[in-house]
Short mmCIF file of N, CA and C and ligand atoms in Angstrom, two decimals:
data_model
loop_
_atom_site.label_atom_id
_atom_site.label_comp_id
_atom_site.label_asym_id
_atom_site.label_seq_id
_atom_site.Cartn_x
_atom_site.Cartn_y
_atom_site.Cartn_z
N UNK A 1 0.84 -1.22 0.00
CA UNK A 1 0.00 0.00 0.00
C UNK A 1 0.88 1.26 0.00
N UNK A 2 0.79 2.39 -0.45
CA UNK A 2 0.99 3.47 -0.80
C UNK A 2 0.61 4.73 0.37
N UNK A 3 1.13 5.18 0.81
CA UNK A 3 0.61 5.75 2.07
C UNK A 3 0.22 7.34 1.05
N UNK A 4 -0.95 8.15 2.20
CA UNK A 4 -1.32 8.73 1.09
C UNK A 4 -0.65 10.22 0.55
N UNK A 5 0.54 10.47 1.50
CA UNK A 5 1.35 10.95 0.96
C UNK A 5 2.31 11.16 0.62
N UNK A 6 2.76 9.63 -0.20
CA UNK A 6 3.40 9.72 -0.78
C UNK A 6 2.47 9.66 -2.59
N UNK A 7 1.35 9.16 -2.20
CA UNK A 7 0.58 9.17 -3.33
C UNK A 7 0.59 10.90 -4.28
N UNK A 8 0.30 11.80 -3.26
CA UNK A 8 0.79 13.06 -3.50
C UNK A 8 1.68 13.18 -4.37
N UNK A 9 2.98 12.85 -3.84
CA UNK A 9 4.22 12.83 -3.95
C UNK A 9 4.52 12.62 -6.10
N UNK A 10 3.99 11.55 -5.63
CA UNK A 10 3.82 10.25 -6.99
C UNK A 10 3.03 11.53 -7.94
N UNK A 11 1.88 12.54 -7.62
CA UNK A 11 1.59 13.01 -8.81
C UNK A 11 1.96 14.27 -9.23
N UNK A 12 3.13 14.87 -8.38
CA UNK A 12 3.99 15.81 -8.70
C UNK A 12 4.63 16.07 -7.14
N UNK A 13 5.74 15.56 -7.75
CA UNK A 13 7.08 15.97 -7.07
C UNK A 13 7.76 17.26 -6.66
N UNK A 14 8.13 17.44 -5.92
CA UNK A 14 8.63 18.35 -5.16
C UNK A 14 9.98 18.90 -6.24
N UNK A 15 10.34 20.13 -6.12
CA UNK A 15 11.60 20.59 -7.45
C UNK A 15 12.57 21.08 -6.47
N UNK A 16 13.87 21.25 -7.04
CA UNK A 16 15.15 21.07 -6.59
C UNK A 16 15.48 22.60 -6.97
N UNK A 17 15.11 23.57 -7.67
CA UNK A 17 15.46 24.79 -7.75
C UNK A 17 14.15 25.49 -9.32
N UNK A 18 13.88 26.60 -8.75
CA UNK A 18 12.79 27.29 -9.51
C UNK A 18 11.94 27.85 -9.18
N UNK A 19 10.56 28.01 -9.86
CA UNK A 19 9.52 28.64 -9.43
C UNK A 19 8.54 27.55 -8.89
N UNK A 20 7.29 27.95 -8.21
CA UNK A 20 6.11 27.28 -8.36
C UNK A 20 4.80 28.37 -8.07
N UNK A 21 4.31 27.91 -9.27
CA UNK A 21 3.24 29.33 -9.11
C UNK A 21 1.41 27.85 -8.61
N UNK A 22 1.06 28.72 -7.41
CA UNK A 22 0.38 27.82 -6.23
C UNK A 22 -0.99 28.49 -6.49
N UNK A 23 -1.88 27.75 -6.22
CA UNK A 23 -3.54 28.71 -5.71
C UNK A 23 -3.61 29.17 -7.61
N UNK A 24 -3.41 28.72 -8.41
CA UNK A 24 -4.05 29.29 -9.82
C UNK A 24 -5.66 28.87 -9.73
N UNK A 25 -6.41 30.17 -10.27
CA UNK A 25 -8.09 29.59 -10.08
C UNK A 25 -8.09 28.26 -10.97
N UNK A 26 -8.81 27.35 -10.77
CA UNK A 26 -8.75 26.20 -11.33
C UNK A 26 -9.00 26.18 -13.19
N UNK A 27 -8.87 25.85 -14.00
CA UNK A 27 -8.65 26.09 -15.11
C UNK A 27 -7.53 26.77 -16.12
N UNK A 28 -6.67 27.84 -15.12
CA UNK A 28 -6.06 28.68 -15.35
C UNK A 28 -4.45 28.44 -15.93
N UNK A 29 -4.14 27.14 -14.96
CA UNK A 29 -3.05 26.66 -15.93
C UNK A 29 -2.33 27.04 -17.00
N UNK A 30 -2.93 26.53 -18.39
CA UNK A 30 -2.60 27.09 -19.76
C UNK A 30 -2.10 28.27 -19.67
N UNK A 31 -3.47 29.73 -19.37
CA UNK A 31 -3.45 30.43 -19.37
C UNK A 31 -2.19 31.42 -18.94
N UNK A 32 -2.08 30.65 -17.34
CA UNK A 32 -0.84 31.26 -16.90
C UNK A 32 0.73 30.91 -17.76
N UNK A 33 0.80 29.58 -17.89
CA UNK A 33 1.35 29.50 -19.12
C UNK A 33 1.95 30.12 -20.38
N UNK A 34 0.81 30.57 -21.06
CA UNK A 34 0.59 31.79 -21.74
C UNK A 34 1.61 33.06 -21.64
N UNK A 35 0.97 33.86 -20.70
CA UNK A 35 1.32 34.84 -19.94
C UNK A 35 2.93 34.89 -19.86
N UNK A 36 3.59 33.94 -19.22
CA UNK A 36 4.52 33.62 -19.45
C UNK A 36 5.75 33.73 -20.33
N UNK A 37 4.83 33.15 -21.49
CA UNK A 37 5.38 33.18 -22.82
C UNK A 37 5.96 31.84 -23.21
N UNK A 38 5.41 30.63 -21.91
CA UNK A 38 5.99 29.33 -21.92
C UNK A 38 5.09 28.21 -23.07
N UNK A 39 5.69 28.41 -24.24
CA UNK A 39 5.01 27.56 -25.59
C UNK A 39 5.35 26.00 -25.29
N UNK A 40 4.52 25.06 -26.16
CA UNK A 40 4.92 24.04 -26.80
C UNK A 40 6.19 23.84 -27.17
N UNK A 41 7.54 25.01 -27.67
CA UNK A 41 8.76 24.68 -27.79
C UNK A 41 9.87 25.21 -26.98
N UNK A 42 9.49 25.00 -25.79
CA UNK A 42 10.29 25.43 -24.26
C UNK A 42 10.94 24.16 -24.01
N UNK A 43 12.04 24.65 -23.47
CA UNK A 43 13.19 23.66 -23.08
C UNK A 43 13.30 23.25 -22.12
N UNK A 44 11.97 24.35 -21.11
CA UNK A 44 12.53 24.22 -19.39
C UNK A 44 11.65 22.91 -19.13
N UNK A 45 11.49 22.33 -17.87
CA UNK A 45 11.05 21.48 -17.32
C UNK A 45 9.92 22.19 -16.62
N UNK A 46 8.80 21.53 -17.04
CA UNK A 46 7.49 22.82 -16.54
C UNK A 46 6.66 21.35 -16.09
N UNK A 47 5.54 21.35 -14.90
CA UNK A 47 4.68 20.53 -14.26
C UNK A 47 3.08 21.34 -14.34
N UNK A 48 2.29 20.79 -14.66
CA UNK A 48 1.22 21.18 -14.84
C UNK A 48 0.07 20.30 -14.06
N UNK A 49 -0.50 20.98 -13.20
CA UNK A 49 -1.54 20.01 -11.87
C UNK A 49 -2.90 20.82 -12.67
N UNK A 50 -3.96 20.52 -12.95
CA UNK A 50 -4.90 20.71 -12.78
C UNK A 50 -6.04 20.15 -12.31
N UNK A 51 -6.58 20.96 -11.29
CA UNK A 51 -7.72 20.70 -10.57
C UNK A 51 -7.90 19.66 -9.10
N UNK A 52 -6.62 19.95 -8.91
CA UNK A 52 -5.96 19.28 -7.56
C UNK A 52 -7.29 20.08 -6.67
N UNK A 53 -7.47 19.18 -5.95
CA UNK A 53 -8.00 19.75 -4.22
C UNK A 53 -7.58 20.94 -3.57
N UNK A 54 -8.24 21.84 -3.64
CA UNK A 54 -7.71 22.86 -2.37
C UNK A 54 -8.45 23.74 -1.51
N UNK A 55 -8.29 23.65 -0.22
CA UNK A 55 -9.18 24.52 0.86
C UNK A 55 -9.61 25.75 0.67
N UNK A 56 -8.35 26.16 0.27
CA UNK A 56 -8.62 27.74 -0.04
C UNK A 56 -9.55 27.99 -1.10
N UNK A 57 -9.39 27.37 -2.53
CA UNK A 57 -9.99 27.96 -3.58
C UNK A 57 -11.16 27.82 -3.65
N UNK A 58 -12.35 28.88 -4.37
CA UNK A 58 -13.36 28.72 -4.73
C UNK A 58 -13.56 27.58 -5.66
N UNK A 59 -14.67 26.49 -4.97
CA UNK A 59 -15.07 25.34 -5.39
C UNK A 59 -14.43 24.70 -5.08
N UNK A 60 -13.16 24.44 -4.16
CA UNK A 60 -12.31 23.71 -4.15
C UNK A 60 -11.33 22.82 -4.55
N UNK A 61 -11.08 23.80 -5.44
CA UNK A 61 -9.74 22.95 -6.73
C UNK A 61 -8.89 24.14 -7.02
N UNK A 62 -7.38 23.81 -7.60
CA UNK A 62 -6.93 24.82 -7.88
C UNK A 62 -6.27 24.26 -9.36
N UNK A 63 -4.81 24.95 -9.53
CA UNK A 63 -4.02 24.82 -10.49
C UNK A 63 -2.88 24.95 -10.07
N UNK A 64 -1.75 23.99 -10.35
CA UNK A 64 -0.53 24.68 -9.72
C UNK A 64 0.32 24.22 -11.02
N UNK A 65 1.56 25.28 -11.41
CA UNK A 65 2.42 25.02 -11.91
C UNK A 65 4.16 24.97 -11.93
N UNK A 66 4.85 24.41 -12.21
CA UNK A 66 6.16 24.70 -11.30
C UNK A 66 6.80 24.07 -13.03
N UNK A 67 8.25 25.09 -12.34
CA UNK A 67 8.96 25.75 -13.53
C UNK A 67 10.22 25.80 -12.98
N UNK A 68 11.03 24.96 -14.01
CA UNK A 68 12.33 24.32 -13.05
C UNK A 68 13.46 25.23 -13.56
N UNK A 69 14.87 25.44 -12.86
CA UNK A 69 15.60 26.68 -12.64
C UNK A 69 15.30 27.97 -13.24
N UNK A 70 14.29 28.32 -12.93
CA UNK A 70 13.64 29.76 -13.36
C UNK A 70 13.08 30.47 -12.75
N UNK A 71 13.83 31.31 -11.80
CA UNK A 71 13.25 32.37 -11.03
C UNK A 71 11.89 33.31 -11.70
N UNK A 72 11.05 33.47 -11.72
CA UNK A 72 10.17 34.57 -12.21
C UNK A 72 10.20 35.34 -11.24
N UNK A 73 10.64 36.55 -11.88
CA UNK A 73 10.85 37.94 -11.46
C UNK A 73 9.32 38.70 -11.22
N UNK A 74 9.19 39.63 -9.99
CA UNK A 74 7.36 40.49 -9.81
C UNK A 74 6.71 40.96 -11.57
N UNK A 75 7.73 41.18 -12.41
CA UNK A 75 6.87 42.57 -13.50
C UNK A 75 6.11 41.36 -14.23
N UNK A 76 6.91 39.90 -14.41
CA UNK A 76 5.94 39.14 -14.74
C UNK A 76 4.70 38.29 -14.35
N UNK A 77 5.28 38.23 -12.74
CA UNK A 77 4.55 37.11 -12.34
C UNK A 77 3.10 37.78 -12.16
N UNK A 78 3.52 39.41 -11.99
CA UNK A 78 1.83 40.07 -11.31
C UNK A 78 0.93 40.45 -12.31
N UNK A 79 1.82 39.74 -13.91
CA UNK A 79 0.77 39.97 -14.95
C UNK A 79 -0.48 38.70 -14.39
N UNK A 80 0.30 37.62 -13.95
CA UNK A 80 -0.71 36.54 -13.92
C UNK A 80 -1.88 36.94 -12.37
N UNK A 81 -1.93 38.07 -12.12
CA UNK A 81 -3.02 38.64 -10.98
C UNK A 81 -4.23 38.49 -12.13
N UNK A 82 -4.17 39.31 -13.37
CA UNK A 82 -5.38 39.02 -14.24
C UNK A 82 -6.45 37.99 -14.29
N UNK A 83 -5.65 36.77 -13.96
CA UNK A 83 -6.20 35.72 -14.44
C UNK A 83 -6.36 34.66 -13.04
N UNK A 84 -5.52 34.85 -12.32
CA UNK A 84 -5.60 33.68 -11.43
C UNK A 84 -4.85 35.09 -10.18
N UNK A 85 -6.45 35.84 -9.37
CA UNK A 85 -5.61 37.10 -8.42
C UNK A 85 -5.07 36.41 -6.96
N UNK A 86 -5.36 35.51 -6.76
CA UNK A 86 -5.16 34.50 -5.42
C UNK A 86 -4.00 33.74 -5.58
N UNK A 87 -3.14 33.59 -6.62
CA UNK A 87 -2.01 32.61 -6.64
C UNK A 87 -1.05 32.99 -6.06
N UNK A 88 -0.12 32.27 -5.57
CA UNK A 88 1.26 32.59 -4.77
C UNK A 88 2.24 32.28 -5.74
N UNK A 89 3.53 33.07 -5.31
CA UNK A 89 4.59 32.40 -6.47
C UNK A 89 5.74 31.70 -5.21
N UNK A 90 6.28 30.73 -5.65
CA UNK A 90 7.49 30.35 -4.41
C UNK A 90 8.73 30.37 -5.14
N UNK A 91 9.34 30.54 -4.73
CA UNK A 91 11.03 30.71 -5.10
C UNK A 91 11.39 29.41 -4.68
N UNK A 92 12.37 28.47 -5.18
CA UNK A 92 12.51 27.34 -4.45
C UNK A 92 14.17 27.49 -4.96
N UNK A 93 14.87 27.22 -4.20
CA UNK A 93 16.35 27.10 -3.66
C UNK A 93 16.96 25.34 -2.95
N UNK A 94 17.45 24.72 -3.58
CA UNK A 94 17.84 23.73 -2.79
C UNK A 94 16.66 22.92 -2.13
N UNK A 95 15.32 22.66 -2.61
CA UNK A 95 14.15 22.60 -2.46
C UNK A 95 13.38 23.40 -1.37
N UNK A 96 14.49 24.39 -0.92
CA UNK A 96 13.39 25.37 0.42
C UNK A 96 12.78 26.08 -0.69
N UNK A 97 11.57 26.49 0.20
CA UNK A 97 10.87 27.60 0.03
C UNK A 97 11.74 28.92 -0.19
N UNK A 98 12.14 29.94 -0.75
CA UNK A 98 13.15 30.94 0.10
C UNK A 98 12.34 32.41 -0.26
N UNK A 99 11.03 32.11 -1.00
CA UNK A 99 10.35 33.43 -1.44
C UNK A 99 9.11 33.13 -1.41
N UNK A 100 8.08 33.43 -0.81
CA UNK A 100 6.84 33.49 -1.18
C UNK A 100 6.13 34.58 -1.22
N UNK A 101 5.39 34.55 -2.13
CA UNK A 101 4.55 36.03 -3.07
C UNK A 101 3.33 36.36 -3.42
N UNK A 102 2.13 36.88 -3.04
CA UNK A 102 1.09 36.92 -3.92
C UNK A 102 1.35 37.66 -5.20
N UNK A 103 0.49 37.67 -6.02
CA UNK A 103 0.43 38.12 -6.98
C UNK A 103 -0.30 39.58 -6.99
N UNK A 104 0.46 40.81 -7.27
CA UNK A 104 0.02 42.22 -7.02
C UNK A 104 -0.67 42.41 -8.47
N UNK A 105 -2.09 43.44 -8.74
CA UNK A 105 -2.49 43.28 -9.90
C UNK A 105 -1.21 44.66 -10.27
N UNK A 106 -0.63 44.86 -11.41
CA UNK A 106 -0.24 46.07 -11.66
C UNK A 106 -1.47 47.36 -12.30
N UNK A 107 -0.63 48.61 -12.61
CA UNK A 107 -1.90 49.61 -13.30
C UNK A 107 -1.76 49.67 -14.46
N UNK A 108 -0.93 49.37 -15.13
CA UNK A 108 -0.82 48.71 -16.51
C UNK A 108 -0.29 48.03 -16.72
N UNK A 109 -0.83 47.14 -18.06
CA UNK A 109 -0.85 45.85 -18.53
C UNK A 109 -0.34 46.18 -20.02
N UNK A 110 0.74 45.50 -20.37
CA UNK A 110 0.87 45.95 -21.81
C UNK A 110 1.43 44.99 -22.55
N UNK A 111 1.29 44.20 -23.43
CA UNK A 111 1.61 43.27 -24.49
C UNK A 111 1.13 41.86 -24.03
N UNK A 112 0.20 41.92 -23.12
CA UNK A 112 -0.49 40.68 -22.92
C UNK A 112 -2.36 40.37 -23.05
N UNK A 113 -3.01 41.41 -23.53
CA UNK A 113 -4.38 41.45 -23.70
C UNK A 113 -4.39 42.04 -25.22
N UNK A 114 -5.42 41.62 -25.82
CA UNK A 114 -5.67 41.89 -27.28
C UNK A 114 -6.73 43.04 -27.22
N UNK A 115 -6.95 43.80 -27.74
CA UNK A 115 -7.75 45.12 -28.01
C UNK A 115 -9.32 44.41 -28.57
N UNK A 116 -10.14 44.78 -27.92
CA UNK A 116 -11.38 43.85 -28.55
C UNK A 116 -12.18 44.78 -29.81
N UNK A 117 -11.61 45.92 -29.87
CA UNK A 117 -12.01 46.92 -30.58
C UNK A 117 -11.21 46.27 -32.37
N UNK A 118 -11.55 46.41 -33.49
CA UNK A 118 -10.97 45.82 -34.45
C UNK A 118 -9.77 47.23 -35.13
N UNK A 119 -10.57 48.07 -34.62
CA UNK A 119 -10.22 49.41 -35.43
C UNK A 119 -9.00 49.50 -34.69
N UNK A 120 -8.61 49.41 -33.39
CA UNK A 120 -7.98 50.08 -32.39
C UNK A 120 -6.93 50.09 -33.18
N UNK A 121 -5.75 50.92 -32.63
CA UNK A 121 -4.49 50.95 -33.64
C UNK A 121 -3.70 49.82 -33.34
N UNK A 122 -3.92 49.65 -31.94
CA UNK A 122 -3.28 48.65 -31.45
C UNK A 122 -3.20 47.19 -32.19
N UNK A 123 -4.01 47.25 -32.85
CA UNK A 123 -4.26 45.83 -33.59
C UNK A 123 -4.19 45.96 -35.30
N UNK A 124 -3.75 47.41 -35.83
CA UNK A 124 -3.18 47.70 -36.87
C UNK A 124 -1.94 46.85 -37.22
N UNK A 125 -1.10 47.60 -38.22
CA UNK A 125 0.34 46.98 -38.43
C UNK A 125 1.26 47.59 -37.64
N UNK A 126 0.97 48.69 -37.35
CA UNK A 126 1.46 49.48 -36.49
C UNK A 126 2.44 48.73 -35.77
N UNK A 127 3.72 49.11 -35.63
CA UNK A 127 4.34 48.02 -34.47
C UNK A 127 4.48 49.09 -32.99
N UNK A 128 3.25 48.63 -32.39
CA UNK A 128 2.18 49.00 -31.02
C UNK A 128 2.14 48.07 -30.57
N UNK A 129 2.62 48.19 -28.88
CA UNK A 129 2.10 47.12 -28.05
C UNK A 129 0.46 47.64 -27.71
N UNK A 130 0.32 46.30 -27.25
CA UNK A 130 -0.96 46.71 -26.74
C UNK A 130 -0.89 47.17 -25.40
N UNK A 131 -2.01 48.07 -24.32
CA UNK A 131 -1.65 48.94 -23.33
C UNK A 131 -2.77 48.93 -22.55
N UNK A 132 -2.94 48.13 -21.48
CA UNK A 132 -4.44 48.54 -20.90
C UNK A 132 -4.30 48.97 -19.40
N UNK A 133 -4.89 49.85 -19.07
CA UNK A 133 -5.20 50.26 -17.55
C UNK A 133 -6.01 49.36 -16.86
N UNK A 134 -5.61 49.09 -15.84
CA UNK A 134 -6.17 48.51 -14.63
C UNK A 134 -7.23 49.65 -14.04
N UNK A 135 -8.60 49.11 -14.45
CA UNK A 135 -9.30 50.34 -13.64
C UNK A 135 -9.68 49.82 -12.53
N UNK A 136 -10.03 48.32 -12.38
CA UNK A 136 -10.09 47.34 -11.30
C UNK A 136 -10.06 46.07 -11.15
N UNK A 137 -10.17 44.99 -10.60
CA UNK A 137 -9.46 43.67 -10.17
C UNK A 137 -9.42 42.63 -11.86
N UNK A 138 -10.67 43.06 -12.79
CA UNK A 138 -11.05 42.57 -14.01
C UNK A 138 -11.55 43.64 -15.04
N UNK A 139 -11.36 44.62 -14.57
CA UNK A 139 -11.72 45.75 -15.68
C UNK A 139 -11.16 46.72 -16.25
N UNK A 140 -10.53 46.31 -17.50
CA UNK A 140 -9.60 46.98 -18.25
C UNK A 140 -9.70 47.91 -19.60
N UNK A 141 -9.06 48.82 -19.36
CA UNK A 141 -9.40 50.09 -20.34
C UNK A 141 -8.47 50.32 -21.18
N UNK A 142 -8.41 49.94 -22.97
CA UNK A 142 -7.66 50.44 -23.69
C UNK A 142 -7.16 51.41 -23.67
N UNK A 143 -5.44 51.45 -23.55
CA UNK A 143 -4.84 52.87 -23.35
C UNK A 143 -4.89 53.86 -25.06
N UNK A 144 -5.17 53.12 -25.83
CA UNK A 144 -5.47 54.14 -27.04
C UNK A 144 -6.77 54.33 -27.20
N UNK A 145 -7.44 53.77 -27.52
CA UNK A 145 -8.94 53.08 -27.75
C UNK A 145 -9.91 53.67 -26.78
N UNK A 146 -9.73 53.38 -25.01
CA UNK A 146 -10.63 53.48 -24.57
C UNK A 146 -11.57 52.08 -24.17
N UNK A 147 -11.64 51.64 -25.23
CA UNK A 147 -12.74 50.05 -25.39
C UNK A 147 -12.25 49.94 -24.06
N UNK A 148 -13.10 48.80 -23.18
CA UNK A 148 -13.22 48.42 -21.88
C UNK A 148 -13.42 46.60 -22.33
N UNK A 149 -12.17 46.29 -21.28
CA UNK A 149 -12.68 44.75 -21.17
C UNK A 149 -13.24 44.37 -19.78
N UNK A 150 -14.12 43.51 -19.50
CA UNK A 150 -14.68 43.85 -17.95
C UNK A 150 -15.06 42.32 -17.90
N UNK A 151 -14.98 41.26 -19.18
CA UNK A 151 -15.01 40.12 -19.20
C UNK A 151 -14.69 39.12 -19.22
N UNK A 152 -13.82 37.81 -19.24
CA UNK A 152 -13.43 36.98 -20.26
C UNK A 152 -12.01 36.69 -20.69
N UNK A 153 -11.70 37.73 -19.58
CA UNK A 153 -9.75 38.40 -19.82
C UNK A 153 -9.19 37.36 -20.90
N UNK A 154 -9.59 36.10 -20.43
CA UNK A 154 -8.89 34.86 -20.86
C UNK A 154 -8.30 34.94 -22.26
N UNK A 155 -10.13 35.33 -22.71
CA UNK A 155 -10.11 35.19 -24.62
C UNK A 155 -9.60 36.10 -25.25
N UNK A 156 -8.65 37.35 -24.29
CA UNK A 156 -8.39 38.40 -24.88
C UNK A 156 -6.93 38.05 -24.97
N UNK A 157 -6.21 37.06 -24.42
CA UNK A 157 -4.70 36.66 -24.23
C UNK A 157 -4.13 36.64 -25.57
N UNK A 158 -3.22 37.16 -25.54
CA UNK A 158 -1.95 37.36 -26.84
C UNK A 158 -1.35 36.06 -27.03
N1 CTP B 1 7.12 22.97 -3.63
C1 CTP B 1 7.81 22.24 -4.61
N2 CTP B 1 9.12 21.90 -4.43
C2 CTP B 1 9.76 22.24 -3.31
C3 CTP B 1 9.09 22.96 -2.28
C4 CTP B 1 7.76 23.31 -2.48
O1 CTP B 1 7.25 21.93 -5.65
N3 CTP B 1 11.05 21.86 -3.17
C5 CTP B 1 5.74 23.36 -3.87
C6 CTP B 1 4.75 22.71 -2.91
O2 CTP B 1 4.31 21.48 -3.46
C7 CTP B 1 3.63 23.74 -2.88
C8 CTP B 1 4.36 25.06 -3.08
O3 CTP B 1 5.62 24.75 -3.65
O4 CTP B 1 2.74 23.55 -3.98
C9 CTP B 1 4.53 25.83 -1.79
O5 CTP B 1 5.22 25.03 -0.89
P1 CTP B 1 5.00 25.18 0.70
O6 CTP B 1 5.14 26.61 1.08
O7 CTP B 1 5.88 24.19 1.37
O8 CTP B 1 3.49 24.67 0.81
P2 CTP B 1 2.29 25.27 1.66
O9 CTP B 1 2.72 25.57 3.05
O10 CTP B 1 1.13 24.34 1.47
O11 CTP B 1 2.01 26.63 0.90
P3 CTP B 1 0.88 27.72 1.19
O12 CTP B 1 1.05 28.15 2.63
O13 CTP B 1 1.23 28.83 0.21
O14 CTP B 1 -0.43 27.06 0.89
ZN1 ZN B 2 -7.96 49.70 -28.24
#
C-alpha cells in the first residue's frame, strides 16, 4: 500500500530549484502558461496540476504550476493577478521555500491582452504594443482606444 502521501508525492514531485506558481483559479493553468510566454517549444522542465483539491480555492480545486531553474521575477509574475488574483509564487532554492509572493495586480498591462475593438491601432500593423489600464481587479481600459474589457480576460490573451 501506498501511504497517502506519498501518493501526493507520486503526482507531482517536489523541485530542486525554480519557481512554483500555487492557488491558480482552477482552469487557469494554460493560461498562466501563456502569460509567461511558456510555448509548446520550451526547453525548461514545466509541471502542470490541474484541478488538484484545495481549501482555499473557490469550489475547491486549484491549479498549480512549477517551472524548473527559473526564477520569475514580480513585473511578470503580477501579470498573472489578471487571471488567477489568489495565486502565490514560491522561489525554491535547494528545495526550500526561500520566497513566497502573492500576486500584485499592476496599473498597466501591456503586451499581454488583445484590443477587442478591431479598429484600435493597437491591432493595426502598427508596431504597437498593446496597453491597458487597470481600472479594477477585471476591468480593463484600452490605453489608445478606450474600449473596456470587464469580461473573459482569458479570450483576450496574446
Ligand atoms: N514545492 C515544490 N518543491 C519544493 C518545495 C515546495 O514543488 N522543493 C511546492 C509545494 O508542493 C507547494 C508550493 O511549492 O505547492 C509551496 O510550498 P510550501 O510553502 O511548502 O506549501 P504550503 O505551506 O502548502 O504553501 P501555502 O502556505 O502557500 O499554501
Ligand atoms: Zn484599443
Amino acid at each position: 500500500m501506498i501511504p497517502d502521501k506519498d501518493k501526493e508525492e507520486l503526482r507531482v514531485r517536489s523541485i530542486r530549484n525554480g519557481s512554483v506558481i500555487d492557488h491558480i483559479t482552477a482552469g487557469n493553468a494554460l493560461n498562466v502558461l501563456r502569460i509567461l510566454g511558456i510555448t509548446g517549444t520550451t526547453t525548461a522542465i514545466v509541471s502542470v496540476v490541474m484541478n488538484v483539491p484545495s481549501k482555499r480555492l473557490a469550489f475547491g480545486q486549484k491549479d498549480i504550476v512549477k517551472i524548473e531553474d527559473r526564477e520569475l521575477v514580480p513585473a511578470e509574475v503580477d501579470k498573472i493577478a489578471l487571471i488567477a488574483p489568489q495565486a502565490t509564487i514560491n522561489i525554491i532554492r535547494d528545495y526550500e521555500v526561500v520566497q513566497k509572493k502573492s500576486v500584485v495586480l499592476p496599473d498597466l498591462i501591456t503586451h499581454v491582452v488583445r484590443c477587442p475593438n478591431l479598429n484600435c491601432i493597437s491591432n493595426s500593423a502598427e508596431p504597437i504594443y498593446s496597453k491597458f489600464r487597470v481600472l479594477d481587479s477585471f476591468v480593463l481600459r484600452c490605453g489608445y482606444c478606450e474600449s473596456i474589457i470587464d469580461s473573459d480576460i482569458a479570450t483576450y490573451l496574446i
